[in-house]
Structure formats: structure tokens, C-alpha cells
mmCIF file of C-alpha atoms in Angstrom:
data_model
loop_
_atom_site.group_PDB
_atom_site.id
_atom_site.type_symbol
_atom_site.label_atom_id
_atom_site.label_comp_id
_atom_site.label_asym_id
_atom_site.label_seq_id
_atom_site.Cartn_x
_atom_site.Cartn_y
_atom_site.Cartn_z
ATOM 1 C CA MET U 29 -15.154 -5.331 -15.672
ATOM 2 C CA PRO U 30 -14.992 -5.045 -19.467
ATOM 3 C CA SER U 31 -11.557 -4.952 -20.944
ATOM 4 C CA ALA U 32 -9.423 -1.813 -21.087
ATOM 5 C CA ARG U 33 -7.362 -2.095 -24.275
ATOM 6 C CA ALA U 34 -4.743 0.112 -25.885
ATOM 7 C CA THR U 35 -1.676 0.080 -28.090
ATOM 8 C CA CYS U 36 0.396 2.911 -29.557
ATOM 9 C CA SER U 37 1.614 3.492 -33.057
ATOM 10 C CA THR U 38 4.381 6.127 -32.991
ATOM 11 C CA PRO U 39 4.349 8.223 -29.792
ATOM 12 C CA LEU U 40 7.236 10.664 -29.937
ATOM 13 C CA HIS U 41 8.767 9.587 -26.669
ATOM 14 C CA CYS U 42 7.488 6.039 -26.467
ATOM 15 C CA SER U 43 10.993 4.783 -25.683
ATOM 16 C CA ALA U 44 10.874 6.739 -22.432
ATOM 17 C CA LEU U 45 7.840 4.729 -21.407
ATOM 18 C CA ILE U 46 7.701 1.306 -22.992
ATOM 19 C CA SER U 47 8.182 0.010 -26.509
ATOM 20 C CA CYS U 48 4.874 0.302 -28.301
ATOM 21 C CA ARG U 49 5.859 -2.443 -30.742
ATOM 22 C CA THR U 50 6.402 -4.983 -27.976
ATOM 23 C CA SER U 51 3.707 -4.025 -25.465
ATOM 24 C CA PRO U 52 0.034 -4.700 -26.216
ATOM 25 C CA LEU U 53 -0.910 -2.219 -23.533
ATOM 26 C CA TRP U 54 0.446 1.326 -23.899
ATOM 27 C CA LEU U 55 -0.823 2.244 -20.477
ATOM 28 C CA ALA U 56 1.489 -0.355 -18.910
ATOM 29 C CA GLY U 57 4.327 2.024 -19.783
ATOM 30 C CA LEU U 58 2.878 4.498 -17.314
ATOM 31 C CA LEU U 59 3.938 2.874 -14.069
ATOM 32 C CA PHE U 60 5.004 6.353 -13.413
ATOM 33 C CA THR U 61 8.104 6.078 -11.314
ATOM 34 C CA ALA U 62 11.587 5.389 -12.593
ATOM 35 C CA SER U 63 11.551 1.854 -11.222
ATOM 36 C CA ALA U 64 7.927 0.801 -11.682
ATOM 37 C CA THR U 65 6.810 -2.015 -13.982
ATOM 38 C CA ALA U 66 3.493 -3.460 -15.173
ATOM 39 C CA GLN U 67 2.269 -6.654 -16.754
ATOM 40 C CA ALA U 68 0.328 -6.573 -20.013
ATOM 41 C CA PRO U 69 -2.623 -8.925 -20.585
ATOM 42 C CA GLU U 70 -1.844 -12.209 -22.260
ATOM 43 C CA ALA U 71 -4.318 -11.728 -25.120
ATOM 44 C CA PRO U 72 -3.295 -9.320 -27.914
ATOM 45 C CA ALA U 73 -4.818 -5.876 -27.382
ATOM 46 C CA LYS U 74 -6.992 -4.197 -29.967
ATOM 47 C CA VAL U 75 -5.203 -1.367 -31.749
ATOM 48 C CA THR U 76 -6.582 2.126 -31.151
ATOM 49 C CA PRO U 77 -4.937 4.883 -33.212
ATOM 50 C CA ALA U 78 -2.863 7.264 -31.091
ATOM 51 C CA THR U 79 -1.035 10.486 -31.676
ATOM 52 C CA ALA U 80 1.753 12.280 -29.893
ATOM 53 C CA ALA U 81 3.520 15.582 -30.225
ATOM 54 C CA ALA U 82 6.135 17.768 -28.585
ATOM 55 C CA SER U 83 5.641 21.018 -26.663
ATOM 56 C CA ASN U 84 2.203 22.600 -27.126
ATOM 57 C CA ALA U 85 1.213 20.968 -30.431
ATOM 58 C CA ALA U 86 -2.267 19.455 -30.218
ATOM 59 C CA VAL U 87 -2.867 15.706 -30.112
ATOM 60 C CA GLU U 88 -6.118 13.848 -30.602
ATOM 61 C CA VAL U 89 -7.803 11.358 -28.281
ATOM 62 C CA ARG U 90 -11.210 9.710 -28.460
ATOM 63 C CA VAL U 91 -13.268 9.812 -25.279
ATOM 64 C CA GLY U 92 -16.768 9.016 -24.041
ATOM 65 C CA THR U 93 -19.549 6.716 -25.236
ATOM 66 C CA PRO U 94 -19.560 6.644 -28.174
ATOM 67 C CA PRO U 95 -15.909 7.746 -28.451
ATOM 68 C CA LEU U 96 -15.561 11.179 -30.053
ATOM 69 C CA PRO U 97 -12.314 12.881 -31.144
ATOM 70 C CA ILE U 98 -11.011 15.625 -28.840
ATOM 71 C CA ASN U 99 -7.942 17.797 -29.384
ATOM 72 C CA VAL U 100 -5.615 18.065 -26.383
ATOM 73 C CA SER U 101 -2.851 20.667 -26.099
ATOM 74 C CA LEU U 102 -0.585 22.519 -23.671
ATOM 75 C CA ASP U 103 -0.507 26.237 -23.002
ATOM 76 C CA LEU U 104 2.087 28.271 -21.063
ATOM 77 C CA ARG U 105 0.872 31.482 -19.434
ATOM 78 C CA ARG U 106 2.822 33.532 -16.875
ATOM 79 C CA GLY U 107 5.040 30.612 -15.907
ATOM 80 C CA GLN U 108 2.149 28.147 -15.491
ATOM 81 C CA VAL U 109 1.433 25.202 -17.810
ATOM 82 C CA PHE U 110 -2.211 24.399 -18.583
ATOM 83 C CA LEU U 111 -3.620 21.253 -20.179
ATOM 84 C CA ARG U 112 -6.464 22.014 -22.585
ATOM 85 C CA ALA U 113 -9.156 19.749 -24.056
ATOM 86 C CA GLY U 114 -11.704 21.644 -26.125
ATOM 87 C CA LYS U 115 -12.829 24.497 -23.856
ATOM 88 C CA LEU U 116 -11.746 22.593 -20.730
ATOM 89 C CA GLU U 117 -8.557 23.654 -18.978
ATOM 90 C CA GLN U 118 -6.513 22.110 -16.152
ATOM 91 C CA ALA U 119 -3.444 23.637 -14.444
ATOM 92 C CA LEU U 120 -0.422 21.314 -14.230
ATOM 93 C CA PRO U 121 2.454 21.433 -11.702
ATOM 94 C CA LEU U 122 4.857 22.548 -14.436
ATOM 95 C CA THR U 123 6.512 25.866 -15.324
ATOM 96 C CA ALA U 124 7.773 24.897 -18.791
ATOM 97 C CA LEU U 125 6.356 23.073 -21.789
ATOM 98 C CA TRP U 126 7.346 19.419 -21.964
ATOM 99 C CA PRO U 127 6.636 16.795 -24.663
ATOM 100 C CA LEU U 128 2.971 15.785 -24.769
ATOM 101 C CA SER U 129 1.584 12.367 -25.675
ATOM 102 C CA ALA U 130 -1.962 11.030 -25.438
ATOM 103 C CA GLN U 131 -3.665 7.694 -25.869
ATOM 104 C CA SER U 132 -7.235 6.530 -26.344
ATOM 105 C CA VAL U 133 -7.952 3.608 -24.017
ATOM 106 C CA ALA U 134 -11.061 1.483 -24.563
ATOM 107 C CA ILE U 135 -12.898 0.773 -21.320
ATOM 108 C CA GLY U 136 -16.388 -0.671 -21.117
ATOM 109 C CA HIS U 137 -18.314 0.510 -24.156
ATOM 110 C CA GLY U 138 -16.462 3.807 -24.384
ATOM 111 C CA SER U 139 -13.015 5.304 -24.323
ATOM 112 C CA VAL U 140 -10.845 7.379 -21.986
ATOM 113 C CA GLY U 141 -7.969 9.713 -22.792
ATOM 114 C CA VAL U 142 -4.705 8.961 -20.966
ATOM 115 C CA ILE U 143 -2.381 11.960 -21.247
ATOM 116 C CA HIS U 144 1.307 12.114 -20.361
ATOM 117 C CA VAL U 145 3.525 15.201 -20.170
ATOM 118 C CA ALA U 146 7.182 14.354 -19.541
ATOM 119 C CA GLN U 147 10.778 14.828 -20.541
ATOM 120 C CA PRO U 148 12.329 11.748 -22.209
ATOM 121 C CA GLY U 149 13.065 9.050 -19.665
ATOM 122 C CA GLN U 150 11.361 10.951 -16.826
ATOM 123 C CA PRO U 151 8.061 10.166 -15.029
ATOM 124 C CA GLY U 152 6.469 13.589 -15.594
ATOM 125 C CA VAL U 153 2.766 14.395 -15.135
ATOM 126 C CA ALA U 154 -0.301 12.403 -16.200
ATOM 127 C CA ALA U 155 -4.041 13.041 -16.564
ATOM 128 C CA LEU U 156 -7.239 11.147 -17.333
ATOM 129 C CA LEU U 157 -9.797 12.788 -19.648
ATOM 130 C CA THR U 158 -13.394 11.515 -19.787
ATOM 131 C CA ARG U 159 -16.684 12.618 -21.338
ATOM 132 C CA GLY U 160 -19.998 12.022 -19.600
ATOM 133 C CA ALA U 161 -23.441 13.592 -19.380
ATOM 134 C CA ALA U 162 -21.904 16.821 -18.071
ATOM 135 C CA GLY U 163 -19.340 16.984 -20.866
ATOM 136 C CA LEU U 164 -15.552 16.754 -20.802
ATOM 137 C CA LYS U 165 -13.770 16.333 -17.473
ATOM 138 C CA PHE U 166 -10.247 15.775 -16.247
ATOM 139 C CA VAL U 167 -11.135 13.210 -13.575
ATOM 140 C CA TRP U 168 -7.544 12.945 -12.345
ATOM 141 C CA THR U 169 -4.171 14.610 -12.705
ATOM 142 C CA GLY U 170 -1.062 13.333 -10.992
ATOM 143 C CA ASP U 171 2.528 14.401 -10.488
ATOM 144 C CA LEU U 172 4.449 11.183 -11.024
ATOM 145 C CA ARG U 173 7.772 12.614 -9.811
ATOM 146 C CA TRP U 174 9.069 11.761 -6.340
ATOM 147 C CA ARG U 175 8.662 14.697 -3.941
ATOM 148 C CA GLY U 176 9.911 15.290 -0.401
ATOM 149 C CA ASP U 177 12.900 14.396 1.734
ATOM 150 C CA PRO U 178 14.904 11.181 1.135
ATOM 151 C CA SER U 179 13.179 8.084 2.568
ATOM 152 C CA GLU U 180 9.981 10.137 3.033
ATOM 153 C CA ARG U 181 9.163 10.902 -0.601
ATOM 154 C CA VAL U 182 5.723 10.540 -2.167
ATOM 155 C CA ALA U 183 4.537 10.363 -5.776
ATOM 156 C CA ASP U 184 1.213 10.056 -7.560
ATOM 157 C CA ALA U 185 0.818 6.836 -9.531
ATOM 158 C CA ILE U 186 -1.278 5.171 -12.199
ATOM 159 C CA GLU U 187 -1.258 1.417 -12.759
ATOM 160 C CA THR U 188 -3.050 -1.232 -14.743
ATOM 161 C CA VAL U 189 -4.243 -3.819 -12.225
ATOM 162 C CA ASP U 190 -6.634 -6.705 -12.726
ATOM 163 C CA ARG U 191 -8.221 -5.970 -9.354
ATOM 164 C CA ASP U 192 -11.345 -8.117 -9.853
ATOM 165 C CA ALA U 193 -9.557 -11.125 -11.420
ATOM 166 C CA ASP U 194 -11.684 -11.030 -14.592
ATOM 167 C CA GLY U 195 -8.680 -11.191 -16.913
ATOM 168 C CA ALA U 196 -9.014 -7.551 -17.978
ATOM 169 C CA PRO U 197 -6.821 -4.757 -16.578
ATOM 170 C CA ASP U 198 -8.414 -1.824 -14.767
ATOM 171 C CA ILE U 199 -7.121 1.760 -14.745
ATOM 172 C CA VAL U 200 -6.192 2.448 -11.116
ATOM 173 C CA VAL U 201 -4.664 5.594 -9.625
ATOM 174 C CA GLY U 202 -3.236 6.220 -6.175
ATOM 175 C CA THR U 203 -0.006 7.236 -4.472
ATOM 176 C CA TYR U 204 3.368 5.790 -3.541
ATOM 177 C CA ASP U 205 4.917 6.626 -0.177
ATOM 178 C CA GLU U 206 8.438 5.502 0.700
ATOM 179 C CA ARG U 207 7.413 5.223 4.364
ATOM 180 C CA VAL U 208 4.453 2.950 3.632
ATOM 181 C CA ARG U 209 5.384 -0.048 1.531
ATOM 182 C CA VAL U 210 5.181 -3.763 2.049
ATOM 183 C CA CYS U 211 8.482 -5.193 3.297
ATOM 184 C CA GLY U 212 10.512 -6.445 0.342
ATOM 185 C CA GLN U 213 8.619 -4.268 -2.184
ATOM 186 C CA GLU U 214 10.074 -1.225 -3.908
ATOM 187 C CA HIS U 215 6.759 0.609 -3.596
ATOM 188 C CA THR U 216 3.126 -0.143 -2.757
ATOM 189 C CA LEU U 217 0.041 1.488 -4.293
ATOM 190 C CA LEU U 218 -1.985 3.338 -1.644
ATOM 191 C CA GLY U 219 -5.400 5.013 -1.721
ATOM 192 C CA ALA U 220 -6.413 3.108 -4.853
ATOM 193 C CA ARG U 221 -9.253 4.418 -7.030
ATOM 194 C CA ALA U 222 -10.392 2.708 -10.220
ATOM 195 C CA LEU U 223 -12.084 4.224 -13.254
ATOM 196 C CA ASP U 224 -15.688 2.992 -13.421
ATOM 197 C CA PRO U 225 -16.476 1.895 -17.020
ATOM 198 C CA HIS U 226 -20.143 2.902 -16.655
ATOM 199 C CA ASP U 227 -19.878 6.555 -15.612
ATOM 200 C CA PHE U 228 -16.112 7.156 -16.090
ATOM 201 C CA GLN U 229 -15.696 8.320 -12.491
ATOM 202 C CA LEU U 230 -12.901 7.320 -10.125
ATOM 203 C CA LYS U 231 -14.120 5.279 -7.175
ATOM 204 C CA ALA U 232 -12.315 3.891 -4.144
ATOM 205 C CA VAL U 233 -11.667 0.184 -4.595
ATOM 206 C CA PRO U 234 -9.888 -2.584 -2.712
ATOM 207 C CA VAL U 235 -6.638 -3.521 -4.471
ATOM 208 C CA SER U 236 -4.347 -6.238 -3.210
ATOM 209 C CA VAL U 237 -1.000 -4.810 -2.084
ATOM 210 C CA LEU U 238 0.627 -8.239 -2.276
ATOM 211 C CA SER U 239 2.127 -9.705 -5.432
ATOM 212 C CA LYS U 240 2.178 -13.433 -6.065
ATOM 213 C CA PRO U 241 4.561 -15.010 -3.533
ATOM 214 C CA ALA U 242 7.659 -16.856 -4.713
ATOM 215 C CA VAL U 243 6.903 -19.629 -2.201
ATOM 216 C CA PRO U 244 3.599 -20.508 -0.517
ATOM 217 C CA PRO U 245 3.088 -18.578 2.723
ATOM 218 C CA GLU U 246 3.270 -20.378 6.049
ATOM 219 C CA SER U 247 0.085 -20.621 8.108
ATOM 220 C CA LEU U 248 0.274 -19.306 11.652
ATOM 221 C CA ALA U 249 -1.418 -21.300 14.390
ATOM 222 C CA THR U 250 -4.253 -19.264 15.932
ATOM 223 C CA ALA U 251 -5.648 -19.718 19.434
ATOM 224 C CA ALA U 252 -7.581 -17.850 22.088
ATOM 225 C CA GLN U 253 -5.220 -19.218 24.744
ATOM 226 C CA SER U 254 -1.618 -18.075 25.089
ATOM 227 C CA PRO U 255 1.104 -20.542 24.012
ATOM 228 C CA GLY U 256 2.980 -19.564 27.173
ATOM 229 C CA PRO U 257 3.563 -15.823 27.542
ATOM 230 C CA LYS U 258 1.537 -13.496 29.695
ATOM 231 C CA ALA U 259 0.428 -10.247 28.082
ATOM 232 C CA PRO U 260 1.742 -7.654 27.662
ATOM 233 C CA ALA U 261 5.088 -8.516 26.051
ATOM 234 C CA LEU U 262 8.162 -7.872 28.206
ATOM 235 C CA LEU U 263 10.265 -6.531 25.326
ATOM 236 C CA ARG U 264 8.394 -3.756 23.549
ATOM 237 C CA ALA U 265 10.606 -3.534 20.456
ATOM 238 C CA LEU U 266 7.858 -3.431 17.813
ATOM 239 C CA ARG U 267 7.391 0.095 16.444
ATOM 240 C CA VAL U 268 5.204 1.481 13.661
ATOM 241 C CA THR U 269 7.013 3.304 10.842
ATOM 242 C CA GLY U 270 4.067 3.943 8.496
ATOM 243 C CA ALA U 271 0.495 2.976 7.646
ATOM 244 C CA ALA U 272 -2.514 3.679 5.482
ATOM 245 C CA SER U 273 -4.796 5.413 7.990
ATOM 246 C CA ALA U 274 -8.065 7.190 7.332
ATOM 247 C CA ASP U 275 -8.290 9.176 10.560
ATOM 248 C CA PRO U 276 -5.253 11.135 11.815
ATOM 249 C CA ALA U 277 -6.664 10.847 15.336
ATOM 250 C CA ALA U 278 -6.453 7.059 15.019
ATOM 251 C CA ALA U 279 -2.701 7.060 14.426
ATOM 252 C CA ALA U 280 -0.972 3.817 13.531
ATOM 253 C CA SER U 281 1.265 4.171 16.583
ATOM 254 C CA LEU U 282 -1.786 3.222 18.668
ATOM 255 C CA LEU U 283 -1.302 -0.314 17.380
ATOM 256 C CA THR U 284 1.760 -0.768 19.600
ATOM 257 C CA ASP U 285 0.971 1.538 22.542
ATOM 258 C CA GLY U 286 0.197 -1.345 24.950
ATOM 259 C CA ARG U 287 -3.436 -0.299 25.393
ATOM 260 C CA LEU U 288 -6.609 -2.132 24.361
ATOM 261 C CA ASP U 289 -8.860 0.935 24.622
ATOM 262 C CA THR U 290 -7.205 2.694 21.642
ATOM 263 C CA ALA U 291 -7.083 1.520 18.026
ATOM 264 C CA TRP U 292 -5.530 2.042 14.623
ATOM 265 C CA VAL U 293 -8.195 2.566 11.937
ATOM 266 C CA ALA U 294 -7.159 1.485 8.441
ATOM 267 C CA GLY U 295 -7.350 3.900 5.550
ATOM 268 C CA SER U 296 -9.608 2.029 3.122
ATOM 269 C CA GLU U 297 -13.291 2.850 2.705
ATOM 270 C CA HIS U 298 -13.869 -0.839 2.060
ATOM 271 C CA ALA U 299 -14.104 -3.711 4.486
ATOM 272 C CA SER U 300 -11.221 -5.545 2.833
ATOM 273 C CA GLY U 301 -8.560 -5.142 0.228
ATOM 274 C CA GLY U 302 -5.076 -4.661 1.560
ATOM 275 C CA GLU U 303 -5.090 -2.275 4.497
ATOM 276 C CA LEU U 304 -1.580 -2.270 5.894
ATOM 277 C CA VAL U 305 0.749 -1.038 8.583
ATOM 278 C CA VAL U 306 4.565 -1.199 8.419
ATOM 279 C CA LEU U 307 6.564 -1.928 11.576
ATOM 280 C CA ARG U 308 10.184 -2.231 12.647
ATOM 281 C CA TRP U 309 11.425 -4.928 15.034
ATOM 282 C CA GLY U 310 14.209 -3.346 17.060
ATOM 283 C CA ALA U 311 15.635 -6.391 18.844
ATOM 284 C CA SER U 312 17.597 -8.271 16.195
ATOM 285 C CA SER U 313 19.123 -10.658 18.744
ATOM 286 C CA GLN U 314 15.682 -11.845 19.829
ATOM 287 C CA PRO U 315 13.633 -13.722 17.210
ATOM 288 C CA ILE U 316 9.850 -13.490 17.468
ATOM 289 C CA ARG U 317 8.207 -16.662 18.805
ATOM 290 C CA ALA U 318 4.585 -15.486 18.886
ATOM 291 C CA PHE U 319 2.242 -12.582 18.243
ATOM 292 C CA SER U 320 -0.994 -11.463 19.788
ATOM 293 C CA ILE U 321 -3.542 -9.277 18.054
ATOM 294 C CA ALA U 322 -6.605 -7.605 19.526
ATOM 295 C CA ALA U 323 -9.659 -6.164 17.820
ATOM 296 C CA ALA U 324 -10.822 -2.687 18.792
ATOM 297 C CA ALA U 325 -12.848 -2.248 21.957
ATOM 298 C CA SER U 326 -16.641 -2.494 21.691
ATOM 299 C CA ASP U 327 -17.336 1.082 22.758
ATOM 300 C CA ALA U 328 -19.393 3.620 20.846
ATOM 301 C CA ALA U 329 -16.324 4.981 19.036
ATOM 302 C CA HIS U 330 -15.449 1.571 17.548
ATOM 303 C CA ALA U 331 -18.831 -0.175 17.265
ATOM 304 C CA ALA U 332 -19.213 0.602 13.563
ATOM 305 C CA LEU U 333 -15.721 -0.619 12.627
ATOM 306 C CA ALA U 334 -14.784 -3.989 11.140
ATOM 307 C CA ARG U 335 -12.638 -6.618 12.857
ATOM 308 C CA PRO U 336 -9.867 -8.729 11.289
ATOM 309 C CA LYS U 337 -10.611 -12.101 9.710
ATOM 310 C CA LYS U 338 -7.623 -12.934 7.487
ATOM 311 C CA LEU U 339 -4.154 -11.439 7.995
ATOM 312 C CA THR U 340 -0.804 -11.639 6.226
ATOM 313 C CA LEU U 341 2.545 -10.810 7.807
ATOM 314 C CA VAL U 342 5.446 -10.009 5.460
ATOM 315 C CA GLY U 343 9.132 -10.090 6.455
ATOM 316 C CA ASP U 344 12.389 -8.543 5.242
ATOM 317 C CA ARG U 345 12.797 -10.688 2.134
ATOM 318 C CA GLY U 346 9.126 -10.849 1.254
ATOM 319 C CA GLU U 347 8.506 -14.086 3.156
ATOM 320 C CA ARG U 348 4.896 -14.408 4.308
ATOM 321 C CA TRP U 349 2.863 -15.845 7.127
ATOM 322 C CA THR U 350 -0.928 -15.953 7.051
ATOM 323 C CA ALA U 351 -3.566 -16.342 9.730
ATOM 324 C CA THR U 352 -7.315 -16.796 9.495
ATOM 325 C CA LEU U 353 -9.421 -16.083 12.565
ATOM 326 C CA ASP U 354 -12.168 -18.688 12.378
ATOM 327 C CA ALA U 355 -14.502 -16.765 14.665
ATOM 328 C CA ASP U 356 -15.269 -13.069 14.900
ATOM 329 C CA PRO U 357 -12.765 -11.923 17.543
ATOM 330 C CA THR U 358 -14.168 -10.556 20.775
ATOM 331 C CA PRO U 359 -13.448 -6.809 20.932
ATOM 332 C CA GLY U 360 -10.594 -6.041 23.286
ATOM 333 C CA GLN U 361 -9.513 -9.702 23.600
ATOM 334 C CA ARG U 362 -6.222 -11.076 22.297
ATOM 335 C CA VAL U 363 -5.878 -13.786 19.665
ATOM 336 C CA TRP U 364 -2.518 -15.584 19.652
ATOM 337 C CA LEU U 365 -0.591 -16.272 16.422
ATOM 338 C CA THR U 366 2.315 -18.720 16.547
ATOM 339 C CA PRO U 367 4.757 -19.584 13.702
ATOM 340 C CA LYS U 368 6.335 -23.009 13.327
ATOM 341 C CA GLU U 369 9.783 -21.481 13.845
ATOM 342 C CA PRO U 370 10.810 -18.153 15.422
ATOM 343 C CA LEU U 371 10.879 -15.240 12.960
ATOM 344 C CA HIS U 372 14.148 -13.437 12.192
ATOM 345 C CA THR U 373 13.190 -10.131 10.582
ATOM 346 C CA ALA U 374 13.708 -6.423 11.114
ATOM 347 C CA CYS U 375 10.899 -5.223 8.824
ATOM 348 C CA LEU U 376 7.363 -6.470 9.352
ATOM 349 C CA THR U 377 4.228 -5.553 7.387
ATOM 350 C CA LEU U 378 0.765 -6.425 8.648
ATOM 351 C CA VAL U 379 -1.801 -6.671 5.838
ATOM 352 C CA VAL U 380 -5.509 -7.111 6.596
ATOM 353 C CA ASP U 381 -6.872 -9.216 3.732
ATOM 354 C CA GLU U 382 -10.425 -9.895 4.958
ATOM 355 C CA VAL U 383 -12.581 -8.662 7.823
ATOM 356 C CA TYR U 384 -15.747 -9.304 9.796
ATOM 357 C CA ALA U 385 -17.951 -6.321 8.938
ATOM 358 C CA PRO U 386 -20.398 -5.033 11.599
ATOM 359 C CA PRO U 387 -24.146 -5.357 10.861
ATOM 360 C CA GLY U 388 -25.360 -2.520 8.684
ATOM 361 C CA HIS U 389 -21.839 -1.388 7.797
ATOM 362 C CA PRO U 390 -20.604 -3.650 4.967
ATOM 363 C CA ASN U 391 -17.837 -1.245 3.902
ATOM 364 C CA ALA U 392 -16.620 -0.249 7.351
ATOM 365 C CA PRO U 393 -12.845 0.237 7.710
ATOM 366 C CA VAL U 394 -11.067 -2.256 9.918
ATOM 367 C CA ALA U 395 -9.746 -1.283 13.346
ATOM 368 C CA LEU U 396 -7.068 -3.027 15.411
ATOM 369 C CA ALA U 397 -6.361 -2.230 19.042
ATOM 370 C CA GLU U 398 -2.997 -3.913 19.535
ATOM 371 C CA LEU U 399 -0.287 -6.035 17.923
ATOM 372 C CA GLU U 400 2.419 -7.456 20.177
ATOM 373 C CA ALA U 401 5.466 -9.617 19.509
ATOM 374 C CA TYR U 402 6.803 -12.157 22.037
ATOM 375 C CA THR U 403 10.297 -13.581 22.361
ATOM 376 C CA ASP U 404 12.044 -16.226 24.465
ATOM 377 C CA LEU U 405 12.005 -13.688 27.288
ATOM 378 C CA ASP U 406 8.227 -14.065 27.570
ATOM 379 C CA PHE U 407 8.353 -17.839 27.930
ATOM 380 C CA ALA U 408 9.232 -19.745 31.092
ATOM 381 C CA GLY U 409 12.723 -18.954 32.394
ATOM 382 C CA GLY U 410 13.432 -16.373 29.717
ATOM 383 C CA VAL U 411 14.238 -13.479 32.048
ATOM 384 C CA ASP U 412 16.413 -15.676 34.288
ATOM 385 C CA ARG U 413 18.450 -16.805 31.275
ATOM 386 C CA LEU U 414 18.913 -13.179 30.169
ATOM 387 C CA VAL U 415 20.043 -12.169 33.674
ATOM 388 C CA ALA U 416 22.553 -15.022 33.731
ATOM 389 C CA ALA U 417 23.919 -13.935 30.347
ATOM 390 C CA ALA U 418 24.303 -10.337 31.574
ATOM 391 C CA LEU U 419 26.466 -11.515 34.477
ATOM 392 C CA GLN U 420 28.900 -13.402 32.241
ATOM 393 C CA ASP U 421 32.084 -12.030 30.678
ATOM 394 C CA GLY U 422 32.324 -11.021 27.019
ATOM 395 C CA PRO U 423 30.423 -8.873 24.498
ATOM 396 C CA ALA U 424 27.237 -10.969 24.836
ATOM 397 C CA ALA U 425 26.971 -9.755 28.417
ATOM 398 C CA GLY U 426 26.693 -6.151 27.240
ATOM 399 C CA ASP U 427 23.934 -7.026 24.766
ATOM 400 C CA ALA U 428 22.059 -8.879 27.496
ATOM 401 C CA ALA U 429 22.407 -5.937 29.863
ATOM 402 C CA ASP U 430 21.033 -3.577 27.224
ATOM 403 C CA LEU U 431 18.006 -5.838 26.738
ATOM 404 C CA LEU U 432 17.388 -5.925 30.490
ATOM 405 C CA THR U 433 17.069 -2.127 30.511
ATOM 406 C CA GLN U 434 14.401 -2.359 27.775
ATOM 407 C CA LEU U 435 12.170 -4.870 29.543
ATOM 408 C CA ASP U 436 8.791 -3.696 30.746
ATOM 409 C CA VAL U 437 9.276 -5.448 34.097
ATOM 410 C CA ASP U 438 11.326 -5.006 37.296
ATOM 411 C CA VAL U 439 14.325 -7.381 37.121
ATOM 412 C CA SER U 440 16.104 -6.203 40.276
ATOM 413 C CA GLY U 441 15.005 -9.277 42.231
ATOM 414 C CA ALA U 442 16.291 -11.633 39.554
ATOM 415 C CA LEU U 443 19.616 -9.787 39.429
ATOM 416 C CA VAL U 444 20.078 -9.985 43.207
ATOM 417 C CA ALA U 445 19.235 -13.687 43.232
ATOM 418 C CA ALA U 446 21.670 -14.471 40.390
ATOM 419 C CA TRP U 447 24.547 -12.298 41.630
ATOM 420 C CA PRO U 448 27.587 -14.541 42.334
#
């Protein structure tokens, strides 16, 4: 994609965003949460004049192909703030006038207006102004402030991401959700849409949710045959806490319901690009020795859905394990994933990096029927060892007894046989 370039000269509240004298990309200052950051391109950006003002004073941006100057202003009527560009008007989720700044951003052969309305040091509200064959249009407005209950808050977001690895940043919008973020990350961009430089419309795009790892990820061994356990797992301690899902009927909880005839359907409209589900491992005393994953069943409801090809698992501290399924997995059949050493983690994110798309459906969303985690209890002698531990004295006996009550198997026979 052609380069998107911008700098700022003297925006009134530039210090609340990012220093315009040190950043070659003004838009990088709009990682619009209090803790967000962005990387500017290595090459110096071309300067585009910018203006900024406070309250409802008009500012000028250049938009369209060729770029033409447009005055942008705020208006307060009956307790509602409106953003105005020429004769175009857009209501904002504000009840008072806040400082207004605007920037012309070169993209493709034209320019886009990036508008920010915020109190100093606060995320505020943002908008994208374009001009096409139909005239001026606010193609996106977003409330960049966190909203909702603690640990369940959401916020709109705008980022500069080089999504196609061409060395030029793209303007990408989406949302942050505190319940759906890659383990070890502060937030993860969801529902990504990028501004097309040809028609200045926002279009769904695959964007990697994984940053560059600090250490190379470990490869998981993949096999059609079990490394020892029999499915399903005896200890069902893996629970979904959040996911990017397209269909509410295909809830992410179906991924750990123990059934192969149901499936979680990822939220992306594309066959790859960072679909994810976040899980919690609730048995800290039992490290994970193996996983099994199953593609969705081959019934009419799932026939047009993609199946996983390349996966990444992310742990508490951002450590990663990857797996590539060399053959298109048989629907409803398990594929076994085994790490070199057992995994000690409470948070686990499953990211689908690449898929096998069904014929005639190149952009089909991926569907997964089941993900299971296996511990020592699933390998030979595991239950007997746990029973023996439960019959000993000391605090470990209580922990073992608690685990026995969670097993998806009748252990009464083993308890009778081991009773002293």
C-alpha cells in the first residue's frame, strides 16, 4: 500500500498526544488509550501543514484526490456536540466543547483528515474525514475512552500498523476489549478495518495480533496419534474468558464444551489474520503436558468454514508455542500438540495464524470444535498417583482430594483399592 505520511507543526495540545518535533508520524500519537503506543516509520515523513484550535474554532484539513482544503469545526446544540466539515455534520458522544485538532494524512495519491477532540492528556474522540465521488464523508468516528465495568471495559481505537509488510503504515481502526487480549499484552486490536487508499473506504483486513517475540517461539510436535492420553481429558480446567467471534450462536465456550459436534467460529471475515480466543487454566498445580485440537464437524452448518493450519499459543508472560498442521485436518478428528516441557501458565491465548480455506470460500472464517489440555493425570498411572497423594497426611492431600472431585471419571474403585 502506498505510504501514509504526516507530521504536525504546532497543534495546540500536541503534548497530550506525542511530540510533533520528535515524531515523523503525527497519527502515531493517536494510539487512543492512556497506555497505548505506536512505532513511527524509519524514513523521515513528508511534512504536511496542519492546524489546530480550541473549542469550536475551525481548523483546516486537506482531503480527497487531489487534496482540497476543508474547514472542520465543532458546534454545541442542546447539550450535543456536532463535528462539521463543510455542509456535513456528525454527532459526537460529547456534551461539552473540547479542544479540536486536525491533521492531513497523505495516503495513496490523496489525503485523509484525521480529527481529534480531547481534553489535554485524555484519549477523547476521533474521526476520519474523506472525500470521494459522493463528496465528503466521515467514514469513522470513535470514542477512545474506556467504557464499562472494571475488567470488562471497551474502547474504540485507531492505530498505524504496517499490516502488509510493505514498509508503509496503514490507518487501521478497531476496538479494544479488556476481556479479549493476548496473554501478556495490555490490549489487542479487534475487528480491524483499514482505510483503502483507492476509494477511501474502511474495509475489514487481517491484522496480526502478535508483536515480535522477545525469544523465538517453541514448535509443538503435531501428530494424529495420541502421545498417551485417551480423549477426553480427565481434568476439564480449561475455560474460555473471551474471544473474537462473528456469530453469537457460535459462542467461544463451545471450544471447551467436550463436544465435537459444536464449534467456535472466529470473528474475522478473512481466512487468516489473528483470530483469537482467550482461556484460563484453572489447575495451577497441574502443568499441561499436551493439547488436542479438533476442526469443526463436516456437516452442512460447518462445510463452508475454514480449518486451522498454523496456530500460536501464548502464555502468561508472553511466551509462545507454535504448531503447523501439515495436512488439512479431518473434520471432527483430534490433532495432538505436545510441548518439549510441560507448560506452567494460568492464561492461555490461542491465535489462528493461517487456515485451510474450503473450495469456493477463500475468505471463510475459521471454526474449531474443541481444544483440550492434558496433564499427568491423563498419562499412565496418573490417577493412581493422585489417589495415593490424597490418602497421605499434610496440605498436599487436600489439594489432591480437590482435584479428584474435578475429574471427569469415576475414581471410587481406585480409592477403594488404595485405602490402607
